[in-house]
Amino acid sequence: MGPAQETRAPEVTLDEIVALCKRRGFIFPSSEIYGGIGSTYDYGHYGVLLRNNVKGEWWRAIIGERDDIVALDSAILQHPRVWEASGHLEGFTDPLVDCRTCGLRFRADNLEDAQCGRKPSMHPGEFKECDLTDAREFNLMFETHVGPVKDTASTAYLRPETAQGIFINFKNVLQFARKRPPFGIAQIGKSFRNEITTGNFIFRTREFEQMEMEYFVPPAEAPKWHSYWMDERMRWYTDLGIRDDNLKLRPHGADELSHYSSATSDVEYLFPMGWLELEGIANRGDFDLTQHAKFSGEKLEYFDPEQSEAYVPHVIEPAAGVDRAMLAFMVDAYDTEEVEGRKRTLLRLHPRLAPVKAAVLPLVSKEGMPERAREIYQEVRARVPAEYDEGGSIGKRYRRQDEIGTPWGITVDGRTMEDGTVTLRDRDTLEQERVPAEELGDRLAAKLAEPWRSPKLG
Ligand code: GAP
């Protein structure tokens, strides 16, 4: 699907996000010293912390704040029959065409977004030398071999979604979790797809991380729970600071629905490239449990003791991407402003998402300030994730913290040495107040627990 038309000019370009990620060590192109490997990225220190916070907030909403969902961490390598049952072996394909002239391969349904290998100003097929083959279906699963012998019997696949690991554990979980529908099983983990059209930084890559939850419900209740999870998932993004205007739910048309789905809506975000999918929320019906029961011979049902009957629960699935969510949070938070004649770039991230919550900075590297600042840092970091920084001018250190989205800066100065107070600087308002150093832990922990809305909303 191409980006929908959007007349608003983006507040930030993807190039600006890429540059900030590189400059501040969030994300690097993978294998860079060998020239890179297409659309694969490595996450540096702040990238790891931000990603972990995105995942942490998902776990908080899905497990921490409710009692009806349990966690799972299933293997990436699964029995190949899983992918037969799920339909991926047969149907998880993209139609591709090859160009016999330039040797490049393109998605047949996306030629208008691709560039001709010989004449990049034209689309494949438009240049007189183009010689395209007929479209052929290409499976997106990465194949590998289990064990020392490379034959068809040893073929296995890197999972293209985490969801199937949940369905094949339905019986295990039902036995141990003491749950009855409606209940959910949630997992976060890596998935792999040999995508043909990658690009747009971490938006679409071949290796990515998913946050998926399968919610098992009595069949008659499926539409109600589908609508419930659409609301819940939209709220998750807005509670974490994404502005309403940049988020929408888009129901799939009948021609877009996956083979397993009777209804799906995408949560879309207004990326710099246009409106694109952040998360899909599908009503999968009984497709998966029925298929796995058929292929494995196991009964995958719930026995309802009140009705004295067994039934196959229907499944509502909110399926999100960690990397896409992280990109959306960064895009929504990116801001620049002029302060005293200088441009300031900052990430106005929700404090709970910010990689570092507080930076402790001695004003100068003398007069006992670094030593006192280190003591304060040890106290603060026991309460909230913090960083100590004494290198360079104070202005430069604040610019660095602004760019990584640190919501609070603590400066230890001459007055600290006299009366024990520090300045507490707010990333968004730039207001500074004097606070007794021993109150910092409580103050910051309380601030972190407060509801938050994007300061961009005014
Ligand atoms: N189990 C259903 C499922 O996997 P999906 O819409 O194919 O549904 C769910 O994927 C989410 O995973 C997407 O909304 C997106 O956020 C993320 N995702 C899928 N493919 C991706 C890719 N190639 N790169 C990054 N994220 C991806």
CSV table of C-alpha atoms and ligand atoms in Angstrom, one decimal:
chain,number,residue,atom,x,y,z
A,1,MET,CA,0.0,0.0,0.0
A,2,GLY,CA,1.4,3.4,-0.9
A,3,PRO,CA,1.2,6.3,1.5
A,4,ALA,CA,-2.1,8.0,1.5
A,5,GLN,CA,-2.2,11.6,0.2
A,6,GLU,CA,-1.4,14.0,3.0
A,7,THR,CA,-1.3,17.7,2.4
A,8,ARG,CA,0.3,18.7,5.7
A,9,ALA,CA,4.1,19.3,5.4
A,10,PRO,CA,5.9,17.0,7.7
A,11,GLU,CA,7.4,18.6,10.9
A,12,VAL,CA,10.5,16.5,10.5
A,13,THR,CA,12.1,14.6,7.6
A,14,LEU,CA,13.2,11.0,7.8
A,15,ASP,CA,16.7,12.2,7.0
A,16,GLU,CA,16.7,14.4,10.1
A,17,ILE,CA,15.6,11.5,12.3
A,18,VAL,CA,18.3,9.3,10.7
A,19,ALA,CA,21.0,11.9,11.3
A,20,LEU,CA,20.0,12.3,15.0
A,21,CYS,CA,20.0,8.6,15.5
A,22,LYS,CA,23.5,8.4,14.1
A,23,ARG,CA,24.8,11.5,15.8
A,24,ARG,CA,23.6,10.4,19.2
A,25,GLY,CA,24.2,6.7,18.8
A,26,PHE,CA,20.6,5.4,18.8
A,27,ILE,CA,20.9,3.4,15.5
A,28,PHE,CA,23.7,2.5,13.1
A,29,PRO,CA,23.5,0.8,9.7
A,30,SER,CA,24.5,-2.8,10.3
A,31,SER,CA,27.9,-4.2,9.2
A,32,GLU,CA,28.9,-0.6,8.2
A,33,ILE,CA,32.6,-1.4,8.2
A,34,TYR,CA,31.9,-4.0,5.4
A,35,GLY,CA,29.8,-1.5,3.4
A,36,GLY,CA,26.5,-2.4,5.1
A,37,ILE,CA,23.8,-5.0,4.5
A,38,GLY,CA,20.6,-3.6,3.1
A,39,SER,CA,17.9,-2.5,5.5
A,40,THR,CA,19.5,-4.0,8.6
A,41,TYR,CA,20.2,-1.9,11.6
A,42,ASP,CA,22.1,-2.1,14.9
A,43,TYR,CA,20.8,-0.4,18.0
A,44,GLY,CA,23.3,1.6,20.1
A,45,HIS,CA,23.1,2.5,23.8
A,46,TYR,CA,20.2,5.0,23.6
A,47,GLY,CA,18.4,3.0,20.9
A,48,VAL,CA,18.5,0.0,23.2
A,49,LEU,CA,17.2,2.0,26.1
A,50,LEU,CA,14.4,3.6,24.1
A,51,ARG,CA,13.4,0.3,22.6
A,52,ASN,CA,13.4,-1.4,26.0
A,53,ASN,CA,11.1,1.4,27.3
A,54,VAL,CA,8.7,0.9,24.3
A,55,LYS,CA,8.6,-2.8,25.1
A,56,GLY,CA,8.3,-2.1,28.8
A,57,GLU,CA,5.3,0.2,28.3
A,58,TRP,CA,3.7,-2.5,26.2
A,59,TRP,CA,4.2,-5.1,28.9
A,60,ARG,CA,2.9,-2.7,31.5
A,61,ALA,CA,-0.3,-2.1,29.5
A,62,ILE,CA,-0.8,-5.7,28.5
A,63,ILE,CA,0.3,-7.6,31.7
A,64,GLY,CA,1.1,-5.1,34.5
A,65,GLU,CA,-2.2,-3.3,34.5
A,66,ARG,CA,-4.5,-6.3,34.0
A,67,ASP,CA,-5.1,-9.9,35.1
A,68,ASP,CA,-6.4,-11.5,32.0
A,69,ILE,CA,-3.3,-11.9,29.9
A,70,VAL,CA,-0.2,-14.0,30.4
A,71,ALA,CA,3.3,-13.8,28.8
A,72,LEU,CA,5.1,-16.2,26.5
A,73,ASP,CA,8.4,-16.4,24.8
A,74,SER,CA,8.3,-19.0,22.1
A,75,ALA,CA,11.2,-20.2,19.9
A,76,ILE,CA,12.1,-18.5,16.6
A,77,LEU,CA,12.6,-21.9,15.0
A,78,GLN,CA,9.5,-24.0,15.0
A,79,HIS,CA,8.3,-27.2,13.4
A,80,PRO,CA,7.9,-26.6,9.6
A,81,ARG,CA,4.4,-28.0,9.8
A,82,VAL,CA,3.5,-24.8,11.8
A,83,TRP,CA,3.9,-22.8,8.6
A,84,GLU,CA,1.9,-25.3,6.6
A,85,ALA,CA,-0.9,-25.0,9.1
A,86,SER,CA,-0.7,-21.2,9.3
A,87,GLY,CA,-0.9,-20.8,5.6
A,88,HIS,CA,2.5,-19.1,5.4
A,89,LEU,CA,4.2,-21.7,3.3
A,90,GLU,CA,1.6,-21.4,0.6
A,91,GLY,CA,0.3,-17.9,0.9
A,92,PHE,CA,3.0,-15.6,2.5
A,93,THR,CA,4.2,-14.4,-0.8
A,94,ASP,CA,4.7,-11.3,-2.9
A,95,PRO,CA,4.4,-11.3,-6.7
A,96,LEU,CA,7.8,-10.5,-8.2
A,97,VAL,CA,9.1,-9.7,-11.7
A,98,ASP,CA,12.7,-9.8,-12.8
A,99,CYS,CA,14.3,-7.5,-15.3
A,100,ARG,CA,16.4,-9.6,-17.7
A,101,THR,CA,18.3,-6.4,-18.7
A,102,CYS,CA,19.4,-5.0,-15.4
A,103,GLY,CA,19.0,-8.2,-13.3
A,104,LEU,CA,17.0,-6.4,-10.6
A,105,ARG,CA,13.8,-7.8,-9.0
A,106,PHE,CA,10.7,-5.8,-8.2
A,107,ARG,CA,7.3,-6.2,-6.6
A,108,ALA,CA,4.9,-6.6,-9.4
A,109,ASP,CA,2.2,-4.8,-7.5
A,110,ASN,CA,4.5,-1.9,-6.7
A,111,LEU,CA,6.3,-1.0,-10.0
A,112,GLU,CA,5.1,2.6,-9.8
A,113,ASP,CA,7.1,3.1,-6.6
A,114,ALA,CA,10.3,1.4,-8.0
A,115,GLN,CA,13.1,2.8,-10.1
A,116,CYS,CA,14.3,1.3,-13.3
A,117,GLY,CA,17.9,-0.2,-12.9
A,118,ARG,CA,19.1,1.5,-16.1
A,119,LYS,CA,17.1,4.7,-16.0
A,120,PRO,CA,16.3,5.6,-12.4
A,121,SER,CA,14.0,8.5,-13.5
A,122,MET,CA,11.6,5.9,-15.0
A,123,HIS,CA,9.7,3.0,-13.4
A,124,PRO,CA,10.6,-0.6,-14.3
A,125,GLY,CA,9.0,-1.5,-17.7
A,126,GLU,CA,8.9,2.1,-18.9
A,127,PHE,CA,12.4,2.3,-20.4
A,128,LYS,CA,12.9,0.9,-23.9
A,129,GLU,CA,15.6,-1.6,-22.7
A,130,CYS,CA,13.5,-3.0,-19.9
A,131,ASP,CA,12.7,-6.7,-20.3
A,132,LEU,CA,10.4,-7.8,-17.5
A,133,THR,CA,9.5,-11.5,-16.8
A,134,ASP,CA,5.9,-12.5,-15.9
A,135,ALA,CA,5.1,-12.1,-12.2
A,136,ARG,CA,6.0,-15.1,-10.0
A,137,GLU,CA,5.1,-15.7,-6.3
A,138,PHE,CA,8.1,-15.4,-4.0
A,139,ASN,CA,7.8,-16.6,-0.4
A,140,LEU,CA,8.9,-14.1,2.2
A,141,MET,CA,10.1,-16.6,4.8
A,142,PHE,CA,13.8,-17.1,5.4
A,143,GLU,CA,14.8,-20.7,5.0
A,144,THR,CA,17.4,-22.4,7.0
A,145,HIS,CA,18.5,-26.0,7.8
A,146,VAL,CA,18.4,-27.7,11.2
A,147,GLY,CA,21.2,-30.1,11.8
A,148,PRO,CA,24.2,-31.0,9.7
A,149,VAL,CA,22.4,-32.2,6.6
A,150,LYS,CA,21.1,-29.7,4.1
A,151,ASP,CA,18.1,-31.5,2.5
A,152,THR,CA,14.4,-30.9,2.3
A,153,ALA,CA,13.8,-32.9,5.5
A,154,SER,CA,15.9,-30.5,7.5
A,155,THR,CA,14.4,-27.3,6.1
A,156,ALA,CA,13.1,-24.9,8.8
A,157,TYR,CA,12.1,-21.3,8.7
A,158,LEU,CA,12.8,-18.2,10.7
A,159,ARG,CA,9.4,-17.2,12.1
A,160,PRO,CA,7.8,-14.4,10.0
A,161,GLU,CA,5.5,-13.5,13.0
A,162,THR,CA,5.5,-14.3,16.7
A,163,ALA,CA,1.7,-15.1,16.6
A,164,GLN,CA,2.1,-18.8,15.6
A,165,GLY,CA,4.3,-19.5,18.7
A,166,ILE,CA,1.3,-18.4,20.7
A,167,PHE,CA,-1.3,-20.6,19.0
A,168,ILE,CA,0.9,-23.7,19.2
A,169,ASN,CA,1.2,-23.1,23.0
A,170,PHE,CA,-2.6,-22.6,23.5
A,171,LYS,CA,-3.0,-25.9,25.2
A,172,ASN,CA,0.0,-25.5,27.5
A,173,VAL,CA,-1.0,-22.1,28.6
A,174,LEU,CA,-4.7,-23.1,29.1
A,175,GLN,CA,-3.5,-25.9,31.4
A,176,PHE,CA,-1.1,-23.8,33.5
A,177,ALA,CA,-2.5,-20.2,33.5
A,178,ARG,CA,-5.9,-21.1,35.0
A,179,LYS,CA,-7.6,-18.7,32.6
A,180,ARG,CA,-10.9,-18.9,30.7
A,181,PRO,CA,-11.9,-16.9,27.7
A,182,PRO,CA,-11.7,-14.0,27.4
A,183,PHE,CA,-8.0,-14.2,28.1
A,184,GLY,CA,-4.8,-13.4,26.2
A,185,ILE,CA,-1.3,-14.6,25.6
A,186,ALA,CA,1.3,-12.0,24.8
A,187,GLN,CA,4.8,-12.1,23.4
A,188,ILE,CA,7.5,-9.8,22.2
A,189,GLY,CA,10.2,-11.1,19.9
A,190,LYS,CA,12.1,-11.0,16.7
A,191,SER,CA,10.5,-11.9,13.4
A,192,PHE,CA,12.0,-12.2,9.9
A,193,ARG,CA,10.7,-11.5,6.5
A,194,ASN,CA,12.7,-11.5,3.3
A,195,GLU,CA,11.0,-8.2,2.2
A,196,ILE,CA,11.6,-7.2,-1.3
A,197,THR,CA,10.7,-3.5,-0.8
A,198,THR,CA,12.5,-2.4,2.2
A,199,GLY,CA,13.6,1.1,3.1
A,200,ASN,CA,12.4,4.1,5.0
A,201,PHE,CA,15.0,3.5,7.7
A,202,ILE,CA,13.7,1.1,10.4
A,203,PHE,CA,10.1,1.3,9.1
A,204,ARG,CA,10.4,-1.9,7.0
A,205,THR,CA,13.4,-4.2,7.6
A,206,ARG,CA,14.0,-7.9,7.1
A,207,GLU,CA,14.7,-8.5,10.8
A,208,PHE,CA,12.4,-6.7,13.2
A,209,GLU,CA,10.7,-7.1,16.5
A,210,GLN,CA,7.0,-7.6,17.1
A,211,MET,CA,4.7,-7.1,20.1
A,212,GLU,CA,1.7,-9.4,19.6
A,213,MET,CA,-1.1,-10.5,21.8
A,214,GLU,CA,-3.7,-13.2,20.9
A,215,TYR,CA,-6.9,-12.6,22.9
A,216,PHE,CA,-9.1,-15.8,23.0
A,217,VAL,CA,-12.8,-15.0,23.3
A,218,PRO,CA,-16.2,-16.8,23.1
A,219,PRO,CA,-17.1,-16.7,19.4
A,220,ALA,CA,-20.2,-14.5,19.9
A,221,GLU,CA,-18.1,-11.9,21.7
A,222,ALA,CA,-15.5,-11.4,19.0
A,223,PRO,CA,-16.8,-8.2,17.4
A,224,LYS,CA,-17.2,-6.6,20.8
A,225,TRP,CA,-13.6,-7.5,21.8
A,226,HIS,CA,-12.3,-6.4,18.4
A,227,SER,CA,-13.7,-2.9,19.0
A,228,TYR,CA,-12.4,-2.9,22.6
A,229,TRP,CA,-8.8,-3.7,21.5
A,230,MET,CA,-8.9,-1.0,18.8
A,231,ASP,CA,-9.8,1.6,21.5
A,232,GLU,CA,-7.2,0.2,23.9
A,233,ARG,CA,-4.4,0.2,21.4
A,234,MET,CA,-5.1,3.7,20.2
A,235,ARG,CA,-5.1,4.9,23.8
A,236,TRP,CA,-1.7,3.3,24.4
A,237,TYR,CA,-0.1,5.5,21.7
A,238,THR,CA,-1.9,8.7,22.8
A,239,ASP,CA,-1.2,8.1,26.5
A,240,LEU,CA,2.5,7.8,25.5
A,241,GLY,CA,2.4,11.2,23.9
A,242,ILE,CA,1.5,10.6,20.2
A,243,ARG,CA,-0.7,13.4,19.1
A,244,ASP,CA,-4.3,12.5,18.1
A,245,ASP,CA,-4.0,14.3,14.8
A,246,ASN,CA,-1.1,12.0,13.7
A,247,LEU,CA,-2.9,8.8,14.5
A,248,LYS,CA,-5.9,7.1,12.9
A,249,LEU,CA,-7.6,3.7,12.5
A,250,ARG,CA,-8.1,2.5,9.0
A,251,PRO,CA,-10.4,-0.5,8.4
A,252,HIS,CA,-9.0,-2.9,5.7
A,253,GLY,CA,-11.1,-3.2,2.6
A,254,ALA,CA,-12.3,-6.7,1.6
A,255,ASP,CA,-9.5,-7.1,-1.0
A,256,GLU,CA,-6.8,-6.3,1.6
A,257,LEU,CA,-7.8,-8.8,4.3
A,258,SER,CA,-5.3,-11.5,5.2
A,259,HIS,CA,-6.4,-15.1,4.5
A,260,TYR,CA,-7.1,-15.6,8.3
A,261,SER,CA,-9.0,-12.4,9.0
A,262,SER,CA,-12.7,-11.5,8.9
A,263,ALA,CA,-11.9,-7.9,9.9
A,264,THR,CA,-8.7,-5.9,10.4
A,265,SER,CA,-8.1,-2.3,11.2
A,266,ASP,CA,-4.6,-0.7,11.0
A,267,VAL,CA,-3.5,1.9,13.5
A,268,GLU,CA,-1.8,4.3,11.1
A,269,TYR,CA,0.7,7.1,12.0
A,270,LEU,CA,1.5,10.1,9.9
A,271,PHE,CA,5.2,9.4,9.2
A,272,PRO,CA,7.3,11.9,7.2
A,273,MET,CA,6.6,9.5,4.3
A,274,GLY,CA,2.8,9.7,4.7
A,275,TRP,CA,0.1,7.7,6.6
A,276,LEU,CA,1.5,4.2,7.2
A,277,GLU,CA,0.7,1.1,9.3
A,278,LEU,CA,2.0,1.0,12.9
A,279,GLU,CA,-0.1,-1.9,14.1
A,280,GLY,CA,-2.8,-4.2,12.8
A,281,ILE,CA,-5.8,-5.3,15.0
A,282,ALA,CA,-7.4,-8.3,13.5
A,283,ASN,CA,-10.3,-10.6,14.1
A,284,ARG,CA,-8.7,-13.9,13.2
A,285,GLY,CA,-11.8,-16.0,14.1
A,286,ASP,CA,-11.1,-19.6,14.8
A,287,PHE,CA,-8.7,-19.9,11.8
A,288,ASP,CA,-5.5,-20.6,13.6
A,289,LEU,CA,-6.6,-22.9,16.4
A,290,THR,CA,-8.7,-24.9,13.9
A,291,GLN,CA,-5.8,-25.2,11.5
A,292,HIS,CA,-3.3,-26.3,14.1
A,293,ALA,CA,-5.8,-28.8,15.5
A,294,LYS,CA,-6.2,-30.2,12.0
A,295,PHE,CA,-2.4,-30.4,11.3
A,296,SER,CA,-1.3,-31.6,14.7
A,297,GLY,CA,-4.1,-33.8,15.7
A,298,GLU,CA,-4.4,-32.1,19.1
A,299,LYS,CA,-7.7,-30.7,20.3
A,300,LEU,CA,-7.3,-27.0,20.7
A,301,GLU,CA,-10.6,-26.1,22.4
A,302,TYR,CA,-11.9,-24.6,25.6
A,303,PHE,CA,-14.2,-26.7,27.7
A,304,ASP,CA,-16.8,-24.4,29.3
A,305,PRO,CA,-17.9,-26.1,32.6
A,306,GLU,CA,-21.0,-23.9,32.9
A,307,GLN,CA,-22.4,-24.9,29.5
A,308,SER,CA,-20.8,-28.4,29.6
A,309,GLU,CA,-19.5,-27.9,26.1
A,310,ALA,CA,-16.2,-27.4,24.3
A,311,TYR,CA,-15.7,-24.7,21.7
A,312,VAL,CA,-12.9,-23.2,19.7
A,313,PRO,CA,-12.3,-19.7,20.9
A,314,HIS,CA,-12.1,-16.9,18.4
A,315,VAL,CA,-9.0,-14.7,18.4
A,316,ILE,CA,-8.6,-10.9,18.4
A,317,GLU,CA,-5.0,-9.9,17.7
A,318,PRO,CA,-3.3,-6.6,18.2
A,319,ALA,CA,0.0,-6.9,16.4
A,320,ALA,CA,2.5,-4.1,16.7
A,321,GLY,CA,6.1,-3.5,15.6
A,322,VAL,CA,8.6,-2.4,18.2
A,323,ASP,CA,10.8,-0.6,15.6
A,324,ARG,CA,7.9,1.2,13.9
A,325,ALA,CA,6.5,2.3,17.3
A,326,MET,CA,10.0,3.6,18.3
A,327,LEU,CA,10.2,5.5,15.0
A,328,ALA,CA,6.8,7.0,15.5
A,329,PHE,CA,7.6,8.1,19.0
A,330,MET,CA,10.8,9.7,17.8
A,331,VAL,CA,9.1,11.5,14.9
A,332,ASP,CA,6.3,12.8,17.1
A,333,ALA,CA,8.8,14.0,19.7
A,334,TYR,CA,11.3,15.6,17.4
A,335,ASP,CA,11.4,19.4,17.7
A,336,THR,CA,13.6,22.4,17.1
A,337,GLU,CA,13.3,25.9,18.5
A,338,GLU,CA,15.4,29.0,18.8
A,339,VAL,CA,16.6,29.8,22.3
A,340,GLU,CA,18.7,33.0,22.8
A,341,GLY,CA,19.6,33.1,19.1
A,342,ARG,CA,20.7,29.4,19.0
A,343,LYS,CA,18.9,26.5,17.4
A,344,ARG,CA,17.9,23.8,19.9
A,345,THR,CA,17.0,20.3,18.7
A,346,LEU,CA,15.2,18.1,21.1
A,347,LEU,CA,13.1,14.9,21.5
A,348,ARG,CA,10.0,15.8,23.5
A,349,LEU,CA,9.5,12.1,24.5
A,350,HIS,CA,7.2,11.0,27.2
A,351,PRO,CA,9.4,10.8,30.3
A,352,ARG,CA,8.6,7.1,30.6
A,353,LEU,CA,10.0,6.5,27.1
A,354,ALA,CA,13.0,8.7,27.5
A,355,PRO,CA,16.2,6.6,27.5
A,356,VAL,CA,17.6,8.6,30.4
A,357,LYS,CA,15.3,10.4,32.8
A,358,ALA,CA,17.8,12.7,34.6
A,359,ALA,CA,21.2,14.0,33.8
A,360,VAL,CA,23.4,15.1,36.7
A,361,LEU,CA,25.9,17.8,35.5
A,362,PRO,CA,28.5,19.7,37.6
A,363,LEU,CA,28.6,23.3,36.3
A,364,VAL,CA,32.4,23.2,36.1
A,365,SER,CA,35.0,20.5,36.7
A,366,LYS,CA,36.5,22.1,39.8
A,367,GLU,CA,35.7,23.4,43.3
A,368,GLY,CA,34.4,20.1,44.5
A,369,MET,CA,31.4,20.2,42.1
A,370,PRO,CA,32.2,16.9,40.3
A,371,GLU,CA,32.6,15.0,43.6
A,372,ARG,CA,29.3,16.4,44.9
A,373,ALA,CA,27.6,15.8,41.6
A,374,ARG,CA,28.7,12.2,41.6
A,375,GLU,CA,27.2,11.7,45.1
A,376,ILE,CA,23.9,13.2,43.9
A,377,TYR,CA,24.0,11.0,40.8
A,378,GLN,CA,24.3,7.9,42.9
A,379,GLU,CA,21.3,8.9,44.9
A,380,VAL,CA,19.2,9.9,41.9
A,381,ARG,CA,20.0,6.8,39.8
A,382,ALA,CA,18.8,4.6,42.7
A,383,ARG,CA,15.3,6.1,42.0
A,384,VAL,CA,15.2,6.8,38.2
A,385,PRO,CA,17.5,5.9,35.2
A,386,ALA,CA,20.1,8.7,35.2
A,387,GLU,CA,23.4,9.7,33.6
A,388,TYR,CA,26.4,11.7,34.9
A,389,ASP,CA,28.2,14.0,32.5
A,390,GLU,CA,31.1,16.3,33.2
A,391,GLY,CA,32.7,16.6,29.8
A,392,GLY,CA,32.5,20.0,27.8
A,393,SER,CA,30.6,23.2,28.4
A,394,ILE,CA,27.3,23.1,30.3
A,395,GLY,CA,25.5,24.3,27.1
A,396,LYS,CA,27.0,21.5,25.0
A,397,ARG,CA,26.0,18.9,27.7
A,398,TYR,CA,22.4,20.2,27.8
A,399,ARG,CA,22.2,20.1,24.0
A,400,ARG,CA,23.3,16.5,24.1
A,401,GLN,CA,20.7,15.6,26.7
A,402,ASP,CA,18.0,17.5,24.8
A,403,GLU,CA,18.7,15.5,21.7
A,404,ILE,CA,18.4,12.2,23.5
A,405,GLY,CA,15.2,13.4,25.1
A,406,THR,CA,16.3,13.6,28.8
A,407,PRO,CA,13.4,15.3,30.5
A,408,TRP,CA,15.3,16.6,33.6
A,409,GLY,CA,18.7,18.2,34.0
A,410,ILE,CA,20.2,18.6,37.4
A,411,THR,CA,23.1,21.1,37.7
A,412,VAL,CA,25.4,21.2,40.7
A,413,ASP,CA,26.9,24.7,41.0
A,414,GLY,CA,28.5,27.0,43.5
A,415,ARG,CA,25.3,27.4,45.5
A,416,THR,CA,25.0,23.7,45.9
A,417,MET,CA,28.2,23.7,47.8
A,418,GLU,CA,26.8,26.4,50.1
A,419,ASP,CA,23.1,25.5,50.7
A,420,GLY,CA,22.7,22.0,49.3
A,421,THR,CA,20.3,22.9,46.5
A,422,VAL,CA,20.6,22.1,42.8
A,423,THR,CA,18.9,23.5,39.7
A,424,LEU,CA,16.3,21.3,38.2
A,425,ARG,CA,15.8,22.1,34.5
A,426,ASP,CA,12.8,21.0,32.5
A,427,ARG,CA,13.6,19.9,29.0
A,428,ASP,CA,10.3,21.2,27.5
A,429,THR,CA,9.7,24.5,29.3
A,430,LEU,CA,13.4,25.2,30.0
A,431,GLU,CA,12.2,26.4,33.4
A,432,GLN,CA,14.8,26.0,36.2
A,433,GLU,CA,14.0,25.7,39.9
A,434,ARG,CA,16.2,25.3,43.0
A,435,VAL,CA,15.5,22.0,44.7
A,436,PRO,CA,17.2,20.6,47.9
A,437,ALA,CA,19.4,17.7,46.5
A,438,GLU,CA,17.9,15.2,49.0
A,439,GLU,CA,14.4,15.8,47.6
A,440,LEU,CA,15.4,15.0,44.0
A,441,GLY,CA,14.7,11.2,44.2
A,442,ASP,CA,11.1,11.7,45.4
A,443,ARG,CA,10.5,14.6,43.1
A,444,LEU,CA,11.6,12.8,40.0
A,445,ALA,CA,9.9,9.5,40.8
A,446,ALA,CA,6.6,11.5,41.4
A,447,LYS,CA,7.1,13.4,38.1
A,448,LEU,CA,7.6,10.1,36.2
A,449,ALA,CA,4.3,8.7,37.5
A,450,GLU,CA,2.3,11.8,36.4
A,451,PRO,CA,0.1,11.7,33.3
A,452,TRP,CA,1.8,13.4,30.4
A,453,ARG,CA,0.7,15.1,27.2
A,454,SER,CA,2.9,16.3,24.4
A,455,PRO,CA,4.0,19.9,25.0
A,456,LYS,CA,3.6,20.4,21.2
A,457,LEU,CA,-0.1,20.4,21.9
A,458,GLY,CA,0.4,23.7,23.7
B,1,GAP,N1,0.5,-11.7,13.4
B,1,GAP,C1,0.1,-10.7,12.5
B,1,GAP,C2,1.1,-9.9,11.8
B,1,GAP,O1,2.3,-10.3,11.9
B,1,GAP,P1,1.5,-7.8,10.3
B,1,GAP,O2,0.6,-6.7,10.0
B,1,GAP,O3,2.2,-8.5,9.2
B,1,GAP,O4,0.7,-8.8,11.2
B,1,GAP,C3,2.3,-6.7,12.5
B,1,GAP,O5,2.7,-7.3,11.3
B,1,GAP,C4,3.2,-5.5,12.7
B,1,GAP,O6,4.6,-5.9,12.7
B,1,GAP,C5,3.1,-4.4,11.7
B,1,GAP,O7,2.0,-3.5,12.0
B,1,GAP,C6,4.4,-3.7,11.8
B,1,GAP,O8,4.4,-2.8,12.9
B,1,GAP,C7,5.4,-4.8,12.2
B,1,GAP,N2,6.1,-5.2,10.9
B,1,GAP,C8,5.6,-6.1,10.0
B,1,GAP,N3,6.6,-6.3,9.0
B,1,GAP,C9,7.6,-5.5,9.3
B,1,GAP,C10,8.9,-5.2,8.7
B,1,GAP,N4,9.3,-5.8,7.6
B,1,GAP,N5,9.7,-4.3,9.4
B,1,GAP,C11,9.3,-3.7,10.5
B,1,GAP,N6,8.2,-3.9,11.1
B,1,GAP,C12,7.3,-4.8,10.6
